[in-house]
Short mmCIF file of N, CA and C in Angstrom, two decimals:
data_model
loop_
_atom_site.label_atom_id
_atom_site.label_comp_id
_atom_site.label_asym_id
_atom_site.label_seq_id
_atom_site.Cartn_x
_atom_site.Cartn_y
_atom_site.Cartn_z
N MET A 1 -6.75 24.85 82.80
CA MET A 1 -8.02 24.22 82.73
C MET A 1 -8.95 24.93 81.82
N LEU A 2 -9.01 26.35 82.13
CA LEU A 2 -9.83 27.10 81.34
C LEU A 2 -9.43 27.21 79.82
N ARG A 3 -8.24 27.27 79.69
CA ARG A 3 -7.55 27.12 78.28
C ARG A 3 -8.08 25.79 77.68
N THR A 4 -8.13 24.65 78.22
CA THR A 4 -8.41 23.34 77.74
C THR A 4 -9.82 23.30 77.43
N ALA A 5 -10.66 23.82 78.32
CA ALA A 5 -12.13 23.86 78.06
C ALA A 5 -12.48 24.84 76.83
N LEU A 6 -11.76 25.87 76.89
CA LEU A 6 -12.01 26.76 75.59
C LEU A 6 -11.59 26.14 74.27
N SER A 7 -10.45 25.45 74.36
CA SER A 7 -10.10 24.78 73.06
C SER A 7 -11.12 23.78 72.67
N CYS A 8 -11.57 22.97 73.65
CA CYS A 8 -12.60 21.82 73.43
C CYS A 8 -13.83 22.44 72.82
N CYS A 9 -14.35 23.65 73.39
CA CYS A 9 -15.48 24.31 72.81
C CYS A 9 -15.20 24.71 71.40
N LEU A 10 -14.06 25.37 71.08
CA LEU A 10 -13.79 25.78 69.70
C LEU A 10 -13.75 24.62 68.70
N LEU A 11 -13.18 23.53 69.15
CA LEU A 11 -13.14 22.36 68.38
C LEU A 11 -14.53 21.77 68.08
N ILE A 12 -15.39 21.62 69.12
CA ILE A 12 -16.82 21.26 68.97
C ILE A 12 -17.60 22.21 67.97
N ALA A 13 -17.39 23.46 68.19
CA ALA A 13 -18.03 24.57 67.37
C ALA A 13 -17.61 24.39 65.86
N ALA A 14 -16.30 24.08 65.60
CA ALA A 14 -15.84 24.01 64.24
C ALA A 14 -16.42 22.61 63.55
N THR A 15 -16.48 21.67 64.42
CA THR A 15 -17.00 20.35 63.84
C THR A 15 -18.47 20.47 63.55
N CYS A 16 -19.18 21.07 64.38
CA CYS A 16 -20.63 21.33 64.22
C CYS A 16 -20.90 22.16 63.01
N SER A 17 -20.30 23.23 62.84
CA SER A 17 -20.46 24.09 61.72
C SER A 17 -20.08 23.45 60.34
N ALA A 18 -19.00 22.65 60.45
CA ALA A 18 -18.57 21.90 59.13
C ALA A 18 -19.72 20.88 58.81
N ALA A 19 -20.25 20.31 59.76
CA ALA A 19 -21.29 19.13 59.52
C ALA A 19 -22.51 19.91 59.00
N SER A 20 -22.85 21.10 59.37
CA SER A 20 -24.02 21.68 58.91
C SER A 20 -23.87 22.42 57.44
N GLU A 21 -22.78 22.44 56.90
CA GLU A 21 -22.61 22.99 55.55
C GLU A 21 -22.97 21.91 54.63
N PRO A 22 -23.59 22.37 53.36
CA PRO A 22 -23.87 21.45 52.34
C PRO A 22 -22.63 20.96 51.82
N PRO A 23 -22.73 19.66 51.24
CA PRO A 23 -21.61 19.10 50.60
C PRO A 23 -21.13 19.91 49.48
N PRO A 24 -19.96 20.05 49.08
CA PRO A 24 -19.40 20.75 47.91
C PRO A 24 -19.96 20.21 46.68
N ILE A 25 -20.16 21.17 45.74
CA ILE A 25 -20.75 20.68 44.42
C ILE A 25 -19.52 20.17 43.62
N PRO A 26 -19.63 18.97 43.06
CA PRO A 26 -18.44 18.51 42.33
C PRO A 26 -18.18 19.34 41.05
N LEU A 27 -16.94 19.55 40.86
CA LEU A 27 -16.44 20.29 39.74
C LEU A 27 -16.63 19.48 38.47
N ALA A 28 -17.02 20.29 37.44
CA ALA A 28 -17.15 19.63 36.08
C ALA A 28 -15.95 18.92 35.66
N GLN A 29 -16.00 17.63 35.31
CA GLN A 29 -14.84 16.98 34.88
C GLN A 29 -14.50 17.38 33.44
N ASP A 30 -13.17 17.26 33.17
CA ASP A 30 -12.78 17.49 31.80
C ASP A 30 -13.40 16.40 30.81
N PRO A 31 -13.77 16.79 29.74
CA PRO A 31 -14.26 15.73 28.73
C PRO A 31 -13.14 14.74 28.47
N VAL A 32 -13.62 13.56 28.31
CA VAL A 32 -12.60 12.55 27.97
C VAL A 32 -12.18 12.73 26.53
N PRO A 33 -11.00 12.87 26.26
CA PRO A 33 -10.46 13.12 24.81
C PRO A 33 -10.98 11.94 24.00
N ALA A 34 -11.42 12.31 22.80
CA ALA A 34 -12.01 11.23 21.85
C ALA A 34 -10.83 10.25 21.48
N GLN A 35 -11.21 9.17 21.34
CA GLN A 35 -10.21 7.97 21.03
C GLN A 35 -9.72 8.28 19.61
N SER A 36 -8.46 8.24 19.31
CA SER A 36 -8.04 8.46 18.03
C SER A 36 -8.50 7.39 17.11
N ALA A 37 -8.25 7.66 15.80
CA ALA A 37 -8.60 6.66 14.77
C ALA A 37 -7.38 6.51 13.87
N ARG A 38 -7.30 5.36 13.03
CA ARG A 38 -6.21 5.08 12.32
C ARG A 38 -6.62 4.91 10.89
N LEU A 39 -5.93 5.68 9.98
CA LEU A 39 -6.23 5.53 8.65
C LEU A 39 -5.12 4.93 7.89
N LEU A 40 -5.26 3.74 7.18
CA LEU A 40 -4.28 3.24 6.40
C LEU A 40 -4.50 3.53 5.01
N LEU A 41 -3.59 4.09 4.23
CA LEU A 41 -3.77 4.51 2.94
C LEU A 41 -2.72 3.69 2.07
N SER A 42 -3.18 3.01 0.96
CA SER A 42 -2.26 2.29 0.11
C SER A 42 -2.53 2.63 -1.34
N ARG A 43 -1.65 2.25 -2.15
CA ARG A 43 -1.59 2.48 -3.52
C ARG A 43 -1.44 1.16 -4.41
N ASP A 44 -2.37 0.98 -5.19
CA ASP A 44 -2.33 -0.33 -6.03
C ASP A 44 -1.18 -0.40 -6.91
N ALA A 45 -0.61 -1.54 -6.87
CA ALA A 45 0.74 -1.71 -7.70
C ALA A 45 0.35 -1.86 -9.20
N ASN A 46 -0.89 -2.09 -9.53
CA ASN A 46 -1.22 -2.31 -10.90
C ASN A 46 -1.88 -1.02 -11.59
N ALA A 47 -1.50 0.10 -11.07
CA ALA A 47 -2.01 1.36 -11.68
C ALA A 47 -1.48 1.66 -12.95
N PRO A 48 -2.27 2.29 -13.94
CA PRO A 48 -1.86 2.47 -15.32
C PRO A 48 -0.73 3.53 -15.39
N THR A 49 -0.36 4.09 -14.34
CA THR A 49 0.68 5.17 -14.52
C THR A 49 1.59 5.03 -13.26
N ALA A 50 2.92 5.48 -13.44
CA ALA A 50 3.86 5.37 -12.27
C ALA A 50 3.95 6.77 -11.57
N CYS A 51 2.98 7.61 -11.91
CA CYS A 51 2.94 8.89 -11.18
C CYS A 51 2.68 8.73 -9.70
N ASP A 52 3.32 9.45 -8.88
CA ASP A 52 2.99 9.42 -7.41
C ASP A 52 1.63 10.14 -7.20
N VAL A 53 1.00 9.72 -6.13
CA VAL A 53 -0.34 10.40 -5.84
C VAL A 53 -0.12 11.09 -4.59
N GLU A 54 -0.51 12.33 -4.51
CA GLU A 54 -0.48 13.09 -3.31
C GLU A 54 -1.89 13.23 -2.66
N VAL A 55 -1.85 12.90 -1.32
CA VAL A 55 -3.23 12.80 -0.55
C VAL A 55 -3.16 14.01 0.39
N LEU A 56 -4.21 14.79 0.28
CA LEU A 56 -4.33 16.03 1.11
C LEU A 56 -5.62 15.86 1.99
N LEU A 57 -5.41 16.34 3.16
CA LEU A 57 -6.66 16.58 3.97
C LEU A 57 -6.77 18.13 4.24
N GLY A 58 -7.85 18.59 3.69
CA GLY A 58 -8.02 20.08 3.63
C GLY A 58 -7.11 20.57 2.55
N GLU A 59 -6.25 21.58 3.12
CA GLU A 59 -5.15 22.20 2.24
C GLU A 59 -3.91 21.69 2.46
N ARG A 60 -3.75 20.86 3.51
CA ARG A 60 -2.48 20.29 3.87
C ARG A 60 -2.15 18.98 3.27
N GLN A 61 -0.92 18.85 2.70
CA GLN A 61 -0.50 17.63 2.09
C GLN A 61 -0.12 16.70 3.25
N ILE A 62 -0.73 15.53 3.19
CA ILE A 62 -0.47 14.59 4.24
C ILE A 62 0.62 13.54 3.86
N VAL A 63 0.49 13.04 2.54
CA VAL A 63 1.43 11.94 2.20
C VAL A 63 1.49 11.89 0.59
N THR A 64 2.61 11.35 0.16
CA THR A 64 2.72 11.03 -1.28
C THR A 64 2.97 9.66 -1.40
N LEU A 65 2.23 9.00 -2.22
CA LEU A 65 2.12 7.51 -2.28
C LEU A 65 2.76 7.05 -3.70
N ALA A 66 3.82 6.37 -3.72
CA ALA A 66 4.34 5.75 -4.95
C ALA A 66 3.58 4.39 -5.21
N LEU A 67 3.86 3.74 -6.33
CA LEU A 67 3.21 2.45 -6.71
C LEU A 67 3.51 1.45 -5.50
N ASP A 68 2.49 0.74 -5.22
CA ASP A 68 2.60 -0.44 -4.27
C ASP A 68 3.19 0.05 -2.92
N THR A 69 2.88 1.24 -2.45
CA THR A 69 3.32 1.65 -1.15
C THR A 69 2.06 1.90 -0.22
N HIS A 70 2.31 2.11 1.05
CA HIS A 70 1.23 2.46 1.98
C HIS A 70 1.84 3.19 3.11
N THR A 71 0.94 3.78 3.87
CA THR A 71 1.22 4.55 5.13
C THR A 71 0.05 4.47 6.02
N GLU A 72 0.26 4.70 7.36
CA GLU A 72 -0.74 4.65 8.29
C GLU A 72 -0.68 5.92 9.14
N LEU A 73 -1.84 6.57 9.28
CA LEU A 73 -1.91 7.88 9.98
C LEU A 73 -2.77 7.74 11.19
N GLU A 74 -2.42 8.34 12.28
CA GLU A 74 -3.29 8.39 13.52
C GLU A 74 -3.94 9.74 13.36
N LEU A 75 -5.28 9.75 13.44
CA LEU A 75 -6.06 11.00 13.23
C LEU A 75 -7.00 11.10 14.33
N PRO A 76 -7.50 12.44 14.73
CA PRO A 76 -8.65 12.51 15.61
C PRO A 76 -9.86 12.04 14.75
N PRO A 77 -10.92 11.59 15.43
CA PRO A 77 -12.05 11.10 14.67
C PRO A 77 -12.74 12.25 14.02
N GLY A 78 -13.39 12.14 12.97
CA GLY A 78 -14.28 13.20 12.33
C GLY A 78 -14.38 13.03 10.79
N GLU A 79 -14.87 14.07 10.21
CA GLU A 79 -15.11 14.12 8.75
C GLU A 79 -13.91 14.89 8.12
N TYR A 80 -13.45 14.29 7.08
CA TYR A 80 -12.24 14.93 6.42
C TYR A 80 -12.57 15.13 4.97
N ALA A 81 -12.31 16.34 4.51
CA ALA A 81 -12.30 16.64 3.01
C ALA A 81 -11.02 16.18 2.47
N THR A 82 -11.05 15.27 1.57
CA THR A 82 -9.79 14.66 1.15
C THR A 82 -9.71 14.95 -0.39
N GLN A 83 -8.37 15.33 -0.68
CA GLN A 83 -8.17 15.66 -2.16
C GLN A 83 -7.03 14.64 -2.54
N LEU A 84 -7.22 14.13 -3.70
CA LEU A 84 -6.18 13.25 -4.31
C LEU A 84 -5.78 13.93 -5.71
N ARG A 85 -4.48 13.92 -6.05
CA ARG A 85 -3.91 14.55 -7.18
C ARG A 85 -2.59 13.78 -7.56
N LEU A 86 -2.35 13.76 -8.79
CA LEU A 86 -1.08 13.35 -9.30
C LEU A 86 -0.02 14.27 -8.90
N SER A 87 1.18 13.74 -8.65
CA SER A 87 2.34 14.64 -8.37
C SER A 87 2.45 15.57 -9.56
N ARG A 88 2.96 16.74 -9.25
CA ARG A 88 3.05 17.80 -10.26
C ARG A 88 4.48 17.82 -10.86
N ALA A 89 5.28 16.82 -10.56
CA ALA A 89 6.57 16.73 -11.11
C ALA A 89 6.71 16.06 -12.55
N GLY A 90 7.45 16.62 -13.39
CA GLY A 90 7.61 16.10 -14.63
C GLY A 90 6.44 15.78 -15.57
N TYR A 91 6.46 14.70 -16.19
CA TYR A 91 5.29 14.33 -17.03
C TYR A 91 4.04 14.22 -16.31
N CYS A 92 4.00 13.86 -15.14
CA CYS A 92 2.76 13.65 -14.19
C CYS A 92 2.09 15.01 -14.02
N GLY A 93 2.77 16.09 -14.08
CA GLY A 93 2.06 17.46 -13.84
C GLY A 93 1.13 17.76 -15.01
N THR A 94 1.45 17.13 -16.19
CA THR A 94 0.57 17.46 -17.42
C THR A 94 -0.69 16.64 -17.45
N LEU A 95 -0.94 15.71 -16.56
CA LEU A 95 -2.10 14.87 -16.59
C LEU A 95 -3.21 15.58 -15.96
N ASN A 96 -3.12 16.42 -14.99
CA ASN A 96 -4.01 17.11 -14.38
C ASN A 96 -5.33 16.22 -13.89
N LEU A 97 -4.99 15.18 -13.15
CA LEU A 97 -5.97 14.30 -12.66
C LEU A 97 -6.07 14.50 -11.18
N GLY A 98 -7.30 14.54 -10.69
CA GLY A 98 -7.46 14.77 -9.24
C GLY A 98 -8.94 14.49 -8.87
N SER A 99 -9.22 14.47 -7.53
CA SER A 99 -10.52 14.30 -7.20
C SER A 99 -10.75 14.84 -5.60
N ASN A 100 -11.91 15.07 -5.33
CA ASN A 100 -12.30 15.50 -3.98
C ASN A 100 -13.25 14.41 -3.38
N GLN A 101 -13.06 14.09 -2.20
CA GLN A 101 -13.94 13.19 -1.44
C GLN A 101 -14.07 13.45 -0.01
N SER A 102 -14.96 13.08 0.65
CA SER A 102 -15.23 13.22 2.04
C SER A 102 -15.23 11.87 2.70
N ILE A 103 -14.40 11.73 3.82
CA ILE A 103 -14.43 10.54 4.48
C ILE A 103 -14.73 10.75 6.01
N LEU A 104 -15.48 9.87 6.62
CA LEU A 104 -15.81 9.86 8.00
C LEU A 104 -15.06 8.88 8.70
N ILE A 105 -14.37 9.22 9.79
CA ILE A 105 -13.62 8.32 10.57
C ILE A 105 -14.15 8.34 12.00
N ASN A 106 -14.56 7.16 12.53
CA ASN A 106 -15.16 6.99 13.90
C ASN A 106 -14.06 6.86 14.98
N PRO A 107 -14.41 7.16 16.24
CA PRO A 107 -13.38 6.99 17.27
C PRO A 107 -12.92 5.56 17.37
N GLY A 108 -11.69 5.27 17.49
CA GLY A 108 -11.21 4.01 17.63
C GLY A 108 -11.14 3.10 16.41
N GLU A 109 -11.73 3.64 15.24
CA GLU A 109 -11.78 2.88 13.96
C GLU A 109 -10.38 2.79 13.33
N ARG A 110 -10.19 1.68 12.67
CA ARG A 110 -8.97 1.45 11.76
C ARG A 110 -9.53 1.28 10.37
N ARG A 111 -9.33 2.21 9.51
CA ARG A 111 -9.98 2.08 8.13
C ARG A 111 -8.80 2.03 7.24
N HIS A 112 -8.85 1.11 6.23
CA HIS A 112 -7.98 0.99 5.09
C HIS A 112 -8.57 1.27 3.80
N LEU A 113 -8.06 2.38 3.28
CA LEU A 113 -8.50 2.81 1.95
C LEU A 113 -7.36 2.73 0.96
N GLN A 114 -7.84 2.46 -0.33
CA GLN A 114 -6.78 2.27 -1.32
C GLN A 114 -7.05 3.43 -2.39
N VAL A 115 -6.02 3.99 -2.84
CA VAL A 115 -6.04 4.92 -3.95
C VAL A 115 -6.18 4.12 -5.32
N ILE A 116 -7.29 4.53 -5.88
CA ILE A 116 -7.58 3.75 -7.24
C ILE A 116 -7.46 4.70 -8.37
N TYR A 117 -6.76 4.32 -9.36
CA TYR A 117 -6.55 5.26 -10.60
C TYR A 117 -7.25 4.59 -11.81
N ASN A 118 -8.08 5.31 -12.45
CA ASN A 118 -8.61 4.72 -13.80
C ASN A 118 -8.66 6.00 -14.74
N ASP A 119 -9.25 5.79 -15.86
CA ASP A 119 -9.33 6.83 -16.89
C ASP A 119 -10.23 8.04 -16.47
N ASP A 120 -11.15 7.70 -15.58
CA ASP A 120 -11.95 8.79 -15.10
C ASP A 120 -11.31 9.83 -13.89
N GLY A 121 -10.35 9.18 -13.30
CA GLY A 121 -9.68 9.98 -12.30
C GLY A 121 -9.12 9.11 -11.08
N LEU A 122 -8.97 9.72 -9.96
CA LEU A 122 -8.40 9.07 -8.77
C LEU A 122 -9.63 9.12 -7.79
N PHE A 123 -9.60 8.08 -6.97
CA PHE A 123 -10.52 7.94 -5.80
C PHE A 123 -9.98 7.10 -4.78
N LEU A 124 -10.66 7.22 -3.56
CA LEU A 124 -10.41 6.24 -2.43
C LEU A 124 -11.51 5.29 -2.37
N ALA A 125 -11.10 4.08 -2.27
CA ALA A 125 -12.01 3.02 -2.10
C ALA A 125 -11.57 1.98 -0.96
N PRO A 126 -12.65 1.39 -0.32
CA PRO A 126 -12.25 0.46 0.66
C PRO A 126 -11.20 -0.69 0.18
N ALA A 127 -10.23 -0.94 0.86
CA ALA A 127 -9.25 -1.90 0.42
C ALA A 127 -9.83 -3.35 0.73
N ASP A 128 -9.50 -4.25 0.05
CA ASP A 128 -9.80 -5.65 0.32
C ASP A 128 -8.90 -6.18 1.44
N GLY A 129 -9.47 -6.89 2.32
CA GLY A 129 -8.74 -7.50 3.53
C GLY A 129 -8.22 -6.60 4.43
#
């Protein structure tokens, strides 16, 4: 009987001390990862040269586009320093055309850009449709 009474007292004391403690501080939650973005790159079939175009983000080559081709990339949102240049293979390497642009892609955005080639150089422009 004494043992049962002692057990009850300990149980009551534990319950009372737990009730008097402040609630735990919630842990900081991990930030929600930014929603990825999609970038569709295409090349006009009517370009004045058949040279492939290399698309670079920073110093890293991302894709080579031939005439009338396209590719779609999944990227984290953000600002990208983009370089366009003609392939350095064969005749195309002697043309020395290129350009630098900056593009901003928002979270969840799907952007379609087209590589445009003219006498002044290469550039990315919003694609129709």
